[in-house]
Amino acid sequence: MNNLDKQYQSLLQDILDNGVEKSDRTGTGTISVFGRQIRHKMSEGFPLLTTKKMAFKTMVTELLWFLKGDTNIKYLVDNGCNIWNGDAYKNYVLNMSHLEIQDVLRNDNLMNQEQFINEIKTDDEFAKKWGELGPVYGRMWRAFDEDSYGGIDQIANLINDLKTNPDSRRLMVTAWHPGYNQHSVLPPCHYGFQVYTRELSLEERVKLCGYKTEIVPKTIERYGEEEHIKNCDVNNIPTRAISLMWNQRSVDTFLGLPFNIASYGLLLEIIAKEVNMVPDELIGNLGDVHLYSNHIEQAKEQIGREPFELPQLSYLDEYHYLTDVSLVGEIPFNKKIEEFRPDFFKVVNYQSHPAIKAPLSN
């Protein structure tokens, strides 16, 4: 059973039933509730909603952009990801004039958004200047507090700590920096995440070897625990499971949250593969959970749809995608990140209802 879509639909209904009207920075208006949570067991499938068609490649492209430490939309637009186009264009408009934005948008000397994005694609110097978004997620994840401490690579530190001290309670990454937020086109909505690991039982490890659940106790009894432990170790069967919990201050529930769920699900899969652990539970702690006023009817439509089964994640073997074939032994995680491509990841058996269009508020 697909519990994830059901949770999401319940959250939409919760907002419709209990949300209070609030103004917001975009001027659109919302109905909002506060303090909700999403929980998903990764063993039940990859967390890509099925009650509307999701743009999987777009989500992957944005996550890889974060992991590369990039803060310029050039990589995104070159790979067909338009999530940040509106923020970059708004920043361009506001920096071109001290007038109110409504007056600036009427100025015939300014490019429209389509022209602006075309310049990003075709003019590297223009992209370098106007495609930059400031200290957004990639900068914070890979070079936190760069001005003061030379840049802290939180992702590399997390991977190292998972390999050397997996029971640590400090397995955290933060994107929230009060001193930098004013220099970013948009302060982080999902502002941090924490991972947690636990040891797998022998029964769990044996199941990973391909044994059916119902025969695991008998096969362990027949061949002995030591023999099974040896077999698991020889086959590099993981000894730990890993969970991820992210925190989000502001939740665009109709457009943004489905991407956030899938993105952190993919991040959990990537980290788990790197440290040879089993993805366990994905948890989202949600602050201001809202529906924009122009998403109400779309939310009602999605609530009425019956979920399909969740898909599975598939990706190429790491040695097949690296362009530097001379690499031998263990490949550094930073090298892997640089080599990741959006088409490296795929979902298998993804069945969904049609997409539901809704405007993005910037």
mmCIF file of C-alpha atoms in Angstrom:
data_model
loop_
_atom_site.group_PDB
_atom_site.id
_atom_site.type_symbol
_atom_site.label_atom_id
_atom_site.label_comp_id
_atom_site.label_asym_id
_atom_site.label_seq_id
_atom_site.Cartn_x
_atom_site.Cartn_y
_atom_site.Cartn_z
ATOM 1 C CA MET A 1 0.000 0.000 0.000
ATOM 2 C CA ASN A 2 1.197 3.512 -0.829
ATOM 3 C CA ASN A 3 1.048 5.333 2.518
ATOM 4 C CA LEU A 4 3.059 8.329 1.316
ATOM 5 C CA ASP A 5 0.452 9.659 -1.109
ATOM 6 C CA LYS A 6 -2.232 9.075 1.535
ATOM 7 C CA GLN A 7 -0.253 11.127 4.072
ATOM 8 C CA TYR A 8 0.232 13.884 1.539
ATOM 9 C CA GLN A 9 -3.457 13.954 0.614
ATOM 10 C CA SER A 10 -4.358 14.083 4.322
ATOM 11 C CA LEU A 11 -2.015 17.036 4.739
ATOM 12 C CA LEU A 12 -3.702 18.878 1.865
ATOM 13 C CA GLN A 13 -7.095 18.206 3.449
ATOM 14 C CA ASP A 14 -5.793 19.343 6.848
ATOM 15 C CA ILE A 15 -4.793 22.702 5.363
ATOM 16 C CA LEU A 16 -8.155 23.090 3.618
ATOM 17 C CA ASP A 17 -10.034 22.245 6.830
ATOM 18 C CA ASN A 18 -7.888 24.029 9.412
ATOM 19 C CA GLY A 19 -5.773 26.577 7.584
ATOM 20 C CA VAL A 20 -5.897 30.249 8.489
ATOM 21 C CA GLU A 21 -5.556 33.001 5.911
ATOM 22 C CA LYS A 22 -2.161 34.687 5.899
ATOM 23 C CA SER A 23 -0.427 37.240 3.725
ATOM 24 C CA ASP A 24 2.994 36.405 2.311
ATOM 25 C CA ARG A 25 6.040 38.022 0.660
ATOM 26 C CA THR A 26 4.810 37.119 -2.865
ATOM 27 C CA GLY A 27 1.496 38.946 -2.430
ATOM 28 C CA THR A 28 -0.450 35.838 -3.485
ATOM 29 C CA GLY A 29 -1.964 34.948 -0.110
ATOM 30 C CA THR A 30 -2.100 31.541 1.592
ATOM 31 C CA ILE A 31 -4.038 29.345 3.958
ATOM 32 C CA SER A 32 -1.659 27.912 6.491
ATOM 33 C CA VAL A 33 -1.229 25.462 9.380
ATOM 34 C CA PHE A 34 1.818 25.063 11.607
ATOM 35 C CA GLY A 35 3.860 22.084 12.707
ATOM 36 C CA ARG A 36 3.218 18.912 10.697
ATOM 37 C CA GLN A 37 5.280 15.823 9.833
ATOM 38 C CA ILE A 38 5.728 13.357 6.956
ATOM 39 C CA ARG A 39 7.211 9.882 7.601
ATOM 40 C CA HIS A 40 8.089 7.293 4.977
ATOM 41 C CA LYS A 41 9.756 3.867 5.116
ATOM 42 C CA MET A 42 12.128 3.652 2.168
ATOM 43 C CA SER A 43 11.529 -0.107 1.964
ATOM 44 C CA GLU A 44 8.011 0.706 0.727
ATOM 45 C CA GLY A 45 9.336 2.340 -2.451
ATOM 46 C CA PHE A 46 10.979 5.511 -3.695
ATOM 47 C CA PRO A 47 9.055 8.568 -2.372
ATOM 48 C CA LEU A 48 7.826 10.019 -5.654
ATOM 49 C CA LEU A 49 4.142 10.932 -5.433
ATOM 50 C CA THR A 50 1.807 9.112 -7.796
ATOM 51 C CA THR A 51 -1.361 11.215 -7.429
ATOM 52 C CA LYS A 52 0.142 13.631 -9.959
ATOM 53 C CA LYS A 53 2.990 13.143 -12.411
ATOM 54 C CA MET A 54 6.263 14.364 -10.990
ATOM 55 C CA ALA A 55 9.172 15.789 -12.990
ATOM 56 C CA PHE A 56 11.792 13.382 -11.662
ATOM 57 C CA LYS A 57 14.711 14.672 -13.760
ATOM 58 C CA THR A 58 14.042 18.244 -12.622
ATOM 59 C CA MET A 59 14.255 17.152 -8.993
ATOM 60 C CA VAL A 60 17.465 15.184 -9.604
ATOM 61 C CA THR A 61 19.076 18.118 -11.415
ATOM 62 C CA GLU A 62 18.379 20.497 -8.528
ATOM 63 C CA LEU A 63 19.751 18.073 -5.920
ATOM 64 C CA LEU A 64 22.943 17.488 -7.913
ATOM 65 C CA TRP A 65 23.290 21.274 -8.211
ATOM 66 C CA PHE A 66 23.139 21.504 -4.406
ATOM 67 C CA LEU A 67 25.678 18.701 -3.967
ATOM 68 C CA LYS A 68 28.111 20.260 -6.426
ATOM 69 C CA GLY A 69 28.103 23.417 -4.306
ATOM 70 C CA ASP A 70 26.856 25.443 -7.260
ATOM 71 C CA THR A 71 24.874 28.659 -6.731
ATOM 72 C CA ASN A 72 24.482 29.798 -10.345
ATOM 73 C CA ILE A 73 21.412 28.835 -12.370
ATOM 74 C CA LYS A 74 23.525 28.164 -15.505
ATOM 75 C CA TYR A 75 23.844 24.447 -14.641
ATOM 76 C CA LEU A 76 20.112 24.242 -13.983
ATOM 77 C CA VAL A 77 18.904 25.875 -17.187
ATOM 78 C CA ASP A 78 21.421 23.927 -19.268
ATOM 79 C CA ASN A 79 19.827 20.761 -17.893
ATOM 80 C CA GLY A 80 16.225 21.878 -18.357
ATOM 81 C CA CYS A 81 15.522 22.710 -14.700
ATOM 82 C CA ASN A 82 13.604 25.982 -14.350
ATOM 83 C CA ILE A 83 12.804 25.988 -10.628
ATOM 84 C CA TRP A 84 15.028 28.983 -9.825
ATOM 85 C CA ASN A 85 14.450 31.026 -12.992
ATOM 86 C CA GLY A 86 11.914 33.344 -11.361
ATOM 87 C CA ASP A 87 14.157 34.088 -8.380
ATOM 88 C CA ALA A 88 17.139 34.881 -10.614
ATOM 89 C CA TYR A 89 15.048 37.094 -12.902
ATOM 90 C CA LYS A 90 13.511 38.954 -9.960
ATOM 91 C CA ASN A 91 17.017 39.578 -8.617
ATOM 92 C CA TYR A 92 18.084 40.907 -12.028
ATOM 93 C CA VAL A 93 15.105 43.266 -12.226
ATOM 94 C CA LEU A 94 15.574 44.667 -8.722
ATOM 95 C CA ASN A 95 19.288 45.209 -9.240
ATOM 96 C CA MET A 96 18.737 47.047 -12.511
ATOM 97 C CA SER A 97 16.727 49.807 -10.890
ATOM 98 C CA HIS A 98 15.790 51.355 -7.562
ATOM 99 C CA LEU A 99 12.188 51.710 -8.726
ATOM 100 C CA GLU A 100 9.371 49.609 -7.367
ATOM 101 C CA ILE A 101 9.277 46.263 -9.143
ATOM 102 C CA GLN A 102 5.916 46.998 -10.774
ATOM 103 C CA ASP A 103 7.424 50.100 -12.418
ATOM 104 C CA VAL A 104 10.576 48.257 -13.443
ATOM 105 C CA LEU A 105 8.626 45.484 -15.150
ATOM 106 C CA ARG A 106 6.961 48.118 -17.339
ATOM 107 C CA ASN A 107 10.346 49.438 -18.487
ATOM 108 C CA ASP A 108 10.844 48.456 -22.136
ATOM 109 C CA ASN A 109 14.623 48.520 -21.720
ATOM 110 C CA LEU A 110 14.585 45.447 -19.520
ATOM 111 C CA MET A 111 14.599 41.916 -20.861
ATOM 112 C CA ASN A 112 11.565 39.793 -20.112
ATOM 113 C CA GLN A 113 12.119 36.521 -18.281
ATOM 114 C CA GLU A 114 12.299 34.417 -21.447
ATOM 115 C CA GLN A 115 14.963 36.715 -22.924
ATOM 116 C CA PHE A 116 16.828 36.730 -19.622
ATOM 117 C CA ILE A 117 17.008 32.917 -19.466
ATOM 118 C CA ASN A 118 18.118 32.739 -23.088
ATOM 119 C CA GLU A 119 21.025 35.069 -22.227
ATOM 120 C CA ILE A 120 21.924 32.784 -19.307
ATOM 121 C CA LYS A 121 22.077 29.859 -21.734
ATOM 122 C CA THR A 122 24.086 31.577 -24.451
ATOM 123 C CA ASP A 123 26.314 34.197 -22.791
ATOM 124 C CA ASP A 124 28.716 32.863 -20.154
ATOM 125 C CA GLU A 125 29.718 36.316 -18.927
ATOM 126 C CA PHE A 126 26.080 37.341 -18.527
ATOM 127 C CA ALA A 127 25.364 34.074 -16.705
ATOM 128 C CA LYS A 128 28.312 34.604 -14.387
ATOM 129 C CA LYS A 129 26.980 38.007 -13.359
ATOM 130 C CA TRP A 130 23.216 37.546 -13.371
ATOM 131 C CA GLY A 131 22.808 33.821 -12.849
ATOM 132 C CA GLU A 132 24.356 33.966 -9.399
ATOM 133 C CA LEU A 133 21.863 33.521 -6.545
ATOM 134 C CA GLY A 134 24.104 34.207 -3.567
ATOM 135 C CA PRO A 135 24.766 31.857 -0.632
ATOM 136 C CA VAL A 136 21.919 29.399 -1.282
ATOM 137 C CA TYR A 137 21.920 25.684 -0.484
ATOM 138 C CA GLY A 138 24.981 24.566 -2.452
ATOM 139 C CA ARG A 139 27.199 27.208 -0.879
ATOM 140 C CA MET A 140 26.001 26.365 2.618
ATOM 141 C CA TRP A 141 26.298 22.604 2.175
ATOM 142 C CA ARG A 142 29.766 22.632 0.611
ATOM 143 C CA ALA A 143 31.429 25.870 1.812
ATOM 144 C CA PHE A 144 29.621 27.044 4.938
ATOM 145 C CA ASP A 145 30.906 30.319 6.421
ATOM 146 C CA GLU A 146 33.499 30.609 3.674
ATOM 147 C CA ASP A 147 34.382 34.215 4.497
ATOM 148 C CA SER A 148 35.257 33.480 8.128
ATOM 149 C CA TYR A 149 36.632 29.933 8.184
ATOM 150 C CA GLY A 150 37.700 29.146 4.628
ATOM 151 C CA GLY A 151 34.552 27.177 3.907
ATOM 152 C CA ILE A 152 33.280 24.130 5.787
ATOM 153 C CA ASP A 153 32.354 21.219 3.505
ATOM 154 C CA GLN A 154 29.476 19.847 5.551
ATOM 155 C CA ILE A 155 28.672 17.045 3.081
ATOM 156 C CA ALA A 156 32.239 15.702 3.047
ATOM 157 C CA ASN A 157 32.368 15.948 6.847
ATOM 158 C CA LEU A 158 29.065 14.078 7.121
ATOM 159 C CA ILE A 159 30.313 11.226 4.931
ATOM 160 C CA ASN A 160 33.545 10.984 6.929
ATOM 161 C CA ASP A 161 31.695 10.975 10.257
ATOM 162 C CA LEU A 162 29.284 8.280 9.072
ATOM 163 C CA LYS A 163 32.233 6.060 8.176
ATOM 164 C CA THR A 164 34.187 6.708 11.365
ATOM 165 C CA ASN A 165 31.562 7.461 14.049
ATOM 166 C CA PRO A 166 28.132 6.309 12.831
ATOM 167 C CA ASP A 167 26.513 6.581 16.287
ATOM 168 C CA SER A 168 27.345 10.275 16.577
ATOM 169 C CA ARG A 169 24.490 12.627 17.416
ATOM 170 C CA ARG A 170 26.176 15.365 15.381
ATOM 171 C CA LEU A 171 25.467 13.970 11.916
ATOM 172 C CA MET A 172 23.923 17.226 10.715
ATOM 173 C CA VAL A 173 24.051 19.669 7.808
ATOM 174 C CA THR A 174 22.641 23.198 8.022
ATOM 175 C CA ALA A 175 21.818 25.717 5.320
ATOM 176 C CA TRP A 176 20.662 28.435 7.729
ATOM 177 C CA HIS A 177 23.117 31.275 8.320
ATOM 178 C CA PRO A 178 21.563 34.471 9.763
ATOM 179 C CA GLY A 179 24.508 36.543 8.580
ATOM 180 C CA TYR A 180 24.253 35.320 4.992
ATOM 181 C CA ASN A 181 20.484 35.102 4.507
ATOM 182 C CA GLN A 182 20.196 38.770 3.526
ATOM 183 C CA HIS A 183 22.646 38.174 0.665
ATOM 184 C CA SER A 184 20.683 35.259 -0.796
ATOM 185 C CA VAL A 185 17.850 35.667 -3.303
ATOM 186 C CA LEU A 186 15.815 33.373 -1.031
ATOM 187 C CA PRO A 187 16.728 32.246 2.510
ATOM 188 C CA PRO A 188 16.569 28.433 2.728
ATOM 189 C CA CYS A 189 13.094 26.954 3.157
ATOM 190 C CA HIS A 190 14.411 23.488 4.063
ATOM 191 C CA TYR A 191 17.136 24.704 6.344
ATOM 192 C CA GLY A 192 18.846 21.587 7.661
ATOM 193 C CA PHE A 193 18.894 17.823 7.950
ATOM 194 C CA GLN A 194 20.143 15.168 10.339
ATOM 195 C CA VAL A 195 20.924 11.507 9.757
ATOM 196 C CA TYR A 196 20.717 8.621 12.193
ATOM 197 C CA THR A 197 22.066 5.088 11.903
ATOM 198 C CA ARG A 198 21.355 1.838 13.693
ATOM 199 C CA GLU A 199 22.838 -1.645 13.531
ATOM 200 C CA LEU A 200 20.976 -4.194 11.466
ATOM 201 C CA SER A 201 20.002 -7.451 13.099
ATOM 202 C CA LEU A 202 21.363 -10.681 11.642
ATOM 203 C CA GLU A 203 17.858 -11.461 10.387
ATOM 204 C CA GLU A 204 17.778 -8.157 8.484
ATOM 205 C CA ARG A 205 21.187 -8.812 6.948
ATOM 206 C CA VAL A 206 20.219 -12.328 5.877
ATOM 207 C CA LYS A 207 17.099 -10.958 4.154
ATOM 208 C CA LEU A 208 19.361 -8.623 2.200
ATOM 209 C CA CYS A 209 21.115 -11.737 0.873
ATOM 210 C CA GLY A 210 17.874 -12.640 -0.878
ATOM 211 C CA TYR A 211 16.273 -15.060 1.568
ATOM 212 C CA LYS A 212 12.509 -14.872 1.944
ATOM 213 C CA THR A 213 11.319 -13.419 5.253
ATOM 214 C CA GLU A 214 9.489 -16.544 6.363
ATOM 215 C CA ILE A 215 12.506 -18.843 6.042
ATOM 216 C CA VAL A 216 15.152 -16.582 7.600
ATOM 217 C CA PRO A 217 14.827 -17.919 11.200
ATOM 218 C CA LYS A 218 15.006 -21.528 10.001
ATOM 219 C CA THR A 219 17.995 -20.971 7.749
ATOM 220 C CA ILE A 220 19.903 -19.196 10.531
ATOM 221 C CA GLU A 221 19.133 -22.064 12.905
ATOM 222 C CA ARG A 222 20.199 -24.639 10.307
ATOM 223 C CA TYR A 223 23.517 -23.093 9.267
ATOM 224 C CA GLY A 224 24.380 -21.172 12.427
ATOM 225 C CA GLU A 225 24.818 -17.478 13.127
ATOM 226 C CA GLU A 226 28.582 -17.433 12.570
ATOM 227 C CA GLU A 227 28.251 -18.931 9.103
ATOM 228 C CA HIS A 228 25.645 -16.363 8.115
ATOM 229 C CA ILE A 229 27.669 -13.465 9.515
ATOM 230 C CA LYS A 230 30.679 -14.666 7.515
ATOM 231 C CA ASN A 231 28.577 -14.996 4.368
ATOM 232 C CA CYS A 232 27.118 -11.499 4.830
ATOM 233 C CA ASP A 233 30.557 -9.987 5.387
ATOM 234 C CA VAL A 234 32.064 -11.725 2.341
ATOM 235 C CA ASN A 235 29.235 -10.332 0.192
ATOM 236 C CA ASN A 236 29.625 -6.827 1.682
ATOM 237 C CA ILE A 237 26.070 -6.842 3.056
ATOM 238 C CA PRO A 238 25.502 -3.615 5.045
ATOM 239 C CA THR A 239 25.687 -3.749 8.831
ATOM 240 C CA ARG A 240 23.665 -0.570 9.411
ATOM 241 C CA ALA A 241 20.492 1.204 8.364
ATOM 242 C CA ILE A 242 20.407 4.973 7.911
ATOM 243 C CA SER A 243 17.515 7.431 8.266
ATOM 244 C CA LEU A 244 17.267 11.099 7.334
ATOM 245 C CA MET A 245 15.158 13.855 8.890
ATOM 246 C CA TRP A 246 14.935 17.301 7.309
ATOM 247 C CA ASN A 247 13.526 20.506 8.801
ATOM 248 C CA GLN A 248 11.581 23.032 6.746
ATOM 249 C CA ARG A 249 10.451 26.469 7.916
ATOM 250 C CA SER A 250 8.231 27.285 4.914
ATOM 251 C CA VAL A 251 6.345 24.678 2.894
ATOM 252 C CA ASP A 252 4.722 25.363 -0.469
ATOM 253 C CA THR A 253 2.637 22.236 -0.031
ATOM 254 C CA PHE A 254 1.265 21.821 -3.537
ATOM 255 C CA LEU A 255 4.312 22.593 -5.701
ATOM 256 C CA GLY A 256 7.313 22.464 -3.388
ATOM 257 C CA LEU A 257 6.739 19.696 -0.845
ATOM 258 C CA PRO A 258 6.452 16.803 -3.340
ATOM 259 C CA PHE A 259 9.867 17.811 -4.714
ATOM 260 C CA ASN A 260 11.332 18.161 -1.215
ATOM 261 C CA ILE A 261 10.169 14.667 -0.252
ATOM 262 C CA ALA A 262 11.642 13.070 -3.375
ATOM 263 C CA SER A 263 14.835 15.138 -3.195
ATOM 264 C CA TYR A 264 15.645 14.162 0.373
ATOM 265 C CA GLY A 265 14.694 10.573 -0.461
ATOM 266 C CA LEU A 266 17.280 10.612 -3.253
ATOM 267 C CA LEU A 267 19.847 12.285 -0.991
ATOM 268 C CA LEU A 268 19.305 9.518 1.560
ATOM 269 C CA GLU A 269 19.817 6.896 -1.176
ATOM 270 C CA ILE A 270 23.042 8.569 -2.364
ATOM 271 C CA ILE A 271 24.496 8.853 1.137
ATOM 272 C CA ALA A 272 23.462 5.294 2.024
ATOM 273 C CA LYS A 273 25.188 3.906 -1.069
ATOM 274 C CA GLU A 274 28.371 5.828 -0.311
ATOM 275 C CA VAL A 275 28.648 4.526 3.272
ATOM 276 C CA ASN A 276 27.222 1.047 2.494
ATOM 277 C CA MET A 277 24.098 1.343 4.636
ATOM 278 C CA VAL A 278 20.446 0.542 3.980
ATOM 279 C CA PRO A 279 18.053 3.499 3.525
ATOM 280 C CA ASP A 280 15.569 3.224 6.368
ATOM 281 C CA GLU A 281 13.199 6.069 7.237
ATOM 282 C CA LEU A 282 12.648 9.510 5.696
ATOM 283 C CA ILE A 283 11.117 12.150 7.966
ATOM 284 C CA GLY A 284 10.096 15.726 7.237
ATOM 285 C CA ASN A 285 9.450 18.235 10.040
ATOM 286 C CA LEU A 286 7.339 21.012 8.553
ATOM 287 C CA GLY A 287 6.824 24.515 9.999
ATOM 288 C CA ASP A 288 4.524 26.932 8.145
ATOM 289 C CA VAL A 289 2.657 24.480 5.917
ATOM 290 C CA HIS A 290 0.592 26.400 3.392
ATOM 291 C CA LEU A 291 -1.395 26.343 0.193
ATOM 292 C CA TYR A 292 -1.259 29.414 -2.012
ATOM 293 C CA SER A 293 -4.675 30.850 -2.792
ATOM 294 C CA ASN A 294 -4.235 29.938 -6.466
ATOM 295 C CA HIS A 295 -3.530 26.275 -5.603
ATOM 296 C CA ILE A 296 -6.772 25.490 -3.777
ATOM 297 C CA GLU A 297 -8.677 23.883 -6.641
ATOM 298 C CA GLN A 298 -5.611 21.925 -7.733
ATOM 299 C CA ALA A 299 -5.232 20.522 -4.217
ATOM 300 C CA LYS A 300 -8.865 19.417 -4.162
ATOM 301 C CA GLU A 301 -8.369 17.624 -7.460
ATOM 302 C CA GLN A 302 -5.327 15.755 -6.164
ATOM 303 C CA ILE A 303 -7.073 14.734 -2.946
ATOM 304 C CA GLY A 304 -9.696 12.903 -4.989
ATOM 305 C CA ARG A 305 -7.214 10.677 -6.817
ATOM 306 C CA GLU A 306 -6.427 7.077 -5.843
ATOM 307 C CA PRO A 307 -2.684 6.434 -5.376
ATOM 308 C CA PHE A 308 -0.692 3.885 -7.358
ATOM 309 C CA GLU A 309 2.130 1.792 -5.931
ATOM 310 C CA LEU A 310 5.389 3.683 -5.401
ATOM 311 C CA PRO A 311 8.231 3.156 -7.906
ATOM 312 C CA GLN A 312 11.737 1.870 -7.235
ATOM 313 C CA LEU A 313 14.989 3.777 -7.719
ATOM 314 C CA SER A 314 17.554 2.533 -10.209
ATOM 315 C CA TYR A 315 20.950 3.954 -11.112
ATOM 316 C CA LEU A 316 24.035 3.081 -13.104
ATOM 317 C CA ASP A 317 26.965 1.294 -11.521
ATOM 318 C CA GLU A 318 29.419 3.937 -10.319
ATOM 319 C CA TYR A 319 32.268 2.624 -12.485
ATOM 320 C CA HIS A 320 30.143 2.967 -15.628
ATOM 321 C CA TYR A 321 29.566 6.694 -15.353
ATOM 322 C CA LEU A 322 33.007 7.945 -14.319
ATOM 323 C CA THR A 323 34.749 9.564 -17.276
ATOM 324 C CA ASP A 324 38.188 9.083 -15.726
ATOM 325 C CA VAL A 325 38.599 5.329 -16.292
ATOM 326 C CA SER A 326 42.099 5.413 -14.823
ATOM 327 C CA LEU A 327 40.657 5.727 -11.316
ATOM 328 C CA VAL A 328 41.273 2.613 -9.255
ATOM 329 C CA GLY A 329 40.347 1.659 -5.710
ATOM 330 C CA GLU A 330 37.938 3.742 -3.677
ATOM 331 C CA ILE A 331 36.653 6.800 -5.537
ATOM 332 C CA PRO A 332 36.469 9.966 -3.368
ATOM 333 C CA PHE A 333 32.902 11.093 -2.772
ATOM 334 C CA ASN A 334 33.670 14.606 -4.040
ATOM 335 C CA LYS A 335 34.866 13.087 -7.318
ATOM 336 C CA LYS A 336 31.651 11.078 -7.599
ATOM 337 C CA ILE A 337 29.520 14.178 -7.043
ATOM 338 C CA GLU A 338 31.301 16.035 -9.827
ATOM 339 C CA GLU A 339 30.692 13.094 -12.183
ATOM 340 C CA PHE A 340 26.996 12.602 -11.349
ATOM 341 C CA ARG A 341 24.640 13.406 -14.218
ATOM 342 C CA PRO A 342 20.868 13.863 -14.029
ATOM 343 C CA ASP A 343 20.325 10.811 -16.260
ATOM 344 C CA PHE A 344 22.351 8.634 -13.874
ATOM 345 C CA PHE A 345 19.235 8.126 -11.716
ATOM 346 C CA LYS A 346 15.979 6.571 -12.911
ATOM 347 C CA VAL A 347 12.704 5.408 -11.399
ATOM 348 C CA VAL A 348 11.361 2.001 -12.358
ATOM 349 C CA ASN A 349 7.654 1.124 -12.610
ATOM 350 C CA TYR A 350 6.525 4.690 -12.023
ATOM 351 C CA GLN A 351 2.791 4.937 -12.642
ATOM 352 C CA SER A 352 1.005 8.188 -11.897
ATOM 353 C CA HIS A 353 -2.025 10.339 -12.553
ATOM 354 C CA PRO A 354 -1.532 13.259 -14.985
ATOM 355 C CA ALA A 355 0.300 16.402 -13.920
ATOM 356 C CA ILE A 356 -1.725 19.238 -12.383
ATOM 357 C CA LYS A 357 -0.548 22.677 -13.437
ATOM 358 C CA ALA A 358 -0.296 25.489 -10.893
ATOM 359 C CA PRO A 359 1.509 28.877 -10.940
ATOM 360 C CA LEU A 360 4.752 29.298 -8.998
ATOM 361 C CA SER A 361 4.863 32.274 -6.633
ATOM 362 C CA ASN A 362 8.263 34.001 -6.435
#
